[in-house]
Every structure is written in structure tokens, then in C-alpha cells.
Backbone as CSV, one residue per row, in Angstrom:
resi,resn,N_x,N_y,N_z,CA_x,CA_y,CA_z,C_x,C_y,C_z
1,MET,80.127,224.341,165.167,78.699,224.554,165.086,78.339,225.985,165.474
2,GLU,79.073,226.562,166.406,78.802,227.948,166.816,78.945,228.902,165.641
3,LYS,79.959,228.666,164.829,80.190,229.527,163.663,79.012,229.441,162.696
4,ILE,78.497,228.235,162.493,77.354,228.047,161.598,76.140,228.788,162.148
5,LEU,75.888,228.641,163.434,74.724,229.281,164.056,74.840,230.796,164.086
6,ALA,76.060,231.314,163.996,76.265,232.761,164.006,76.192,233.356,162.601
7,SER,76.236,232.513,161.575,76.247,232.993,160.191,74.842,233.328,159.707
8,GLU,74.769,234.377,158.903,73.488,234.742,158.291,73.160,233.785,157.152
9,PHE,74.182,233.358,156.409,74.007,232.439,155.293,74.803,231.169,155.548
10,VAL,74.275,230.032,155.068,74.943,228.748,155.235,74.989,228.007,153.902
11,SER,75.927,227.082,153.808,76.009,226.229,152.615,75.001,225.089,152.757
12,ILE,74.817,224.327,151.702,73.885,223.200,151.775,74.389,222.158,152.771
13,GLY,75.709,221.965,152.839,76.268,221.034,153.809,75.990,221.457,155.246
14,GLU,76.117,222.747,155.501,75.817,223.267,156.838,74.328,223.151,157.131
15,LEU,73.501,223.358,156.121,72.052,223.226,156.287,71.674,221.779,156.587
16,VAL,72.390,220.834,155.999,72.187,219.416,156.304,72.410,219.185,157.801
17,ARG,73.512,219.710,158.320,73.831,219.537,159.740,72.790,220.191,160.644
18,LEU,72.339,221.366,160.275,71.380,222.092,161.107,69.986,221.473,161.079
19,SER,69.567,220.991,159.916,68.195,220.507,159.761,68.036,219.011,160.016
20,GLY,69.151,218.268,159.908,69.051,216.818,160.048,68.514,216.139,158.809
21,SER,68.351,216.894,157.734,67.870,216.347,156.464,69.038,215.811,155.659
22,ARG,68.734,214.967,154.696,69.774,214.435,153.822,70.142,215.471,152.766
23,TYR,71.381,215.396,152.309,71.866,216.301,151.263,70.997,216.187,150.020
24,SER,70.707,214.958,149.610,69.916,214.744,148.395,68.515,215.339,148.524
25,THR,67.960,215.296,149.717,66.629,215.869,149.953,66.663,217.381,149.792
26,LEU,67.645,218.022,150.401,67.749,219.480,150.305,68.065,219.912,148.875
27,LYS,68.883,219.146,148.192,69.185,219.456,146.793,67.920,219.359,145.950
28,PHE,67.106,218.337,146.193,65.836,218.188,145.481,64.929,219.389,145.748
29,TYR,64.787,219.782,147.015,63.952,220.940,147.357,64.445,222.188,146.639
30,THR,65.755,222.346,146.554,66.345,223.498,145.881,66.036,223.464,144.390
31,GLU,66.237,222.307,143.771,65.996,222.171,142.331,64.524,222.349,141.974
32,GLU,63.636,222.004,142.896,62.197,222.155,142.663,61.699,223.567,142.999
33,GLY,62.598,224.433,143.449,62.227,225.811,143.766,61.531,225.969,145.102
34,MET,61.630,224.955,145.949,60.958,224.985,147.243,61.826,225.603,148.334
35,LEU,63.129,225.666,148.085,64.072,226.156,149.077,64.916,227.262,148.454
36,PRO,64.664,228.510,148.839,65.356,229.642,148.213,66.831,229.723,148.602
37,PHE,67.643,230.214,147.685,69.066,230.397,147.941,69.562,231.618,147.184
38,LYS,70.738,232.062,147.561,71.432,233.142,146.851,72.681,232.510,146.263
39,GLN,73.080,232.969,145.097,74.250,232.394,144.431,75.359,233.429,144.382
40,GLU,76.516,233.029,144.902,77.677,233.904,144.818,78.285,233.743,143.436
41,GLN,78.403,234.832,142.724,78.849,234.788,141.331,80.268,234.259,141.155
42,GLU,81.167,234.591,142.080,82.567,234.228,141.879,82.777,232.725,141.809
43,ASN,82.204,231.990,142.743,82.464,230.554,142.772,81.205,229.700,142.620
44,LEU,80.106,230.338,142.288,78.831,229.657,142.042,78.351,228.810,143.218
45,THR,78.714,229.207,144.430,78.276,228.505,145.629,76.887,228.983,146.023
46,ARG,76.015,228.039,146.292,74.680,228.385,146.785,74.767,228.642,148.276
47,ARG,74.219,229.775,148.683,74.184,230.134,150.099,72.725,230.320,150.484
48,PHE,72.342,229.718,151.586,70.956,229.767,152.043,70.847,230.701,153.239
49,PRO,69.830,231.583,153.243,69.613,232.400,154.444,69.226,231.447,155.580
50,ARG,70.081,231.327,156.585,69.982,230.280,157.607,68.595,230.160,158.234
51,GLU,68.103,231.216,158.824,66.830,231.140,159.548,65.663,230.849,158.602
52,GLU,65.631,231.516,157.469,64.558,231.310,156.495,64.581,229.879,155.942
53,ALA,65.770,229.390,155.632,65.891,228.042,155.072,65.481,226.981,156.093
54,LEU,65.901,227.143,157.335,65.515,226.178,158.366,63.998,226.160,158.573
55,ALA,63.393,227.332,158.576,61.936,227.415,158.722,61.236,226.751,157.541
56,LYS,61.769,226.956,156.332,61.178,226.376,155.131,61.306,224.853,155.145
57,VAL,62.474,224.338,155.542,62.666,222.888,155.615,61.694,222.284,156.619
58,LYS,61.536,222.923,157.770,60.605,222.422,158.787,59.177,222.436,158.252
59,GLU,58.808,223.491,157.560,57.461,223.581,156.996,57.228,222.459,155.982
60,ILE,58.203,222.221,155.119,58.086,221.145,154.123,57.955,219.798,154.830
61,GLN,58.785,219.565,155.849,58.721,218.310,156.595,57.357,218.131,157.254
62,ASP,56.822,219.199,157.840,55.506,219.134,158.487,54.414,218.808,157.471
63,LEU,54.472,219.437,156.306,53.478,219.180,155.267,53.575,217.748,154.752
64,LYS,54.790,217.226,154.636,54.970,215.837,154.211,54.382,214.882,155.250
65,LYS,54.571,215.190,156.532,54.016,214.356,157.605,52.488,214.346,157.566
66,GLN,51.911,215.437,157.061,50.460,215.528,156.934,49.951,214.774,155.705
67,GLY,50.875,214.213,154.934,50.486,213.432,153.761,50.380,214.227,152.473
68,ARG,50.877,215.446,152.476,50.827,216.273,151.271,51.840,215.783,150.238
69,SER,51.484,215.880,148.978,52.388,215.508,147.891,53.314,216.686,147.580
70,ILE,54.381,216.401,146.844,55.316,217.466,146.463,54.601,218.558,145.663
71,PRO,53.763,218.218,144.648,53.053,219.293,143.939,52.159,220.133,144.865
72,GLU,51.520,219.495,145.840,50.689,220.240,146.791,51.540,221.168,147.653
73,ILE,52.693,220.671,148.089,53.589,221.490,148.912,54.110,222.672,148.099
74,LYS,54.516,222.415,146.859,55.011,223.502,146.006,53.941,224.558,145.801
75,GLU,52.704,224.133,145.588,51.603,225.075,145.400,51.389,225.918,146.653
76,ARG,51.409,225.269,147.777,51.207,225.985,149.042,52.334,226.983,149.322
77,LEU,53.569,226.572,149.064,54.705,227.469,149.269,54.664,228.648,148.301
78,ALA,54.218,228.401,147.073,54.135,229.471,146.068,53.117,230.530,146.476
79,LYS,52.065,230.132,147.134,51.046,231.080,147.578,51.577,232.025,148.646
80,LYS,52.560,231.566,149.400,53.129,232.386,150.487,54.106,233.428,149.956
81,MET,54.639,233.231,148.777,55.660,234.155,148.245,55.050,235.400,147.699
């Protein structure tokens, strides 16, 4: 876990461990454009900027707890970019 916390970028599996979210949930957020990632060309691995991704996952979770729908969350996140 120390290695993950020291890394600037993490894989989706590592992000699952850090955020406590399910893999399928994070994959959905990624596919919907709600969770930014960088793609390494050589092996097509998605790498997430650790701190930014964790903050984004928490923000999405908070908005969901407030009763916001996915389209509403996507709209709100798009305004911040």
C-alpha cells in the first residue's frame, strides 16, 4: 500500500483499493468521461493521477448521496473542466 500511496499515477485496480469503490463502478465512471485517465501507448494501460482521481471519485460519491443523477453529475463535472 505504501508503494501505491507514493505513486503519482495508479491503475484502476489500485484506485479500487484506495477508494473502496467497485471495479465496475470506476470503469463506468471512466467510460462515461467522469474519471480522467492517461493511457500508456505501449501496453494500453489506463493510469489515473492518484490524487485527482481520488478527489473526483469522492466528489461523484458525494453528489450521488445528495440524490443527483448520472447526467446531472456529468454536467456538473463538465462545468469544472
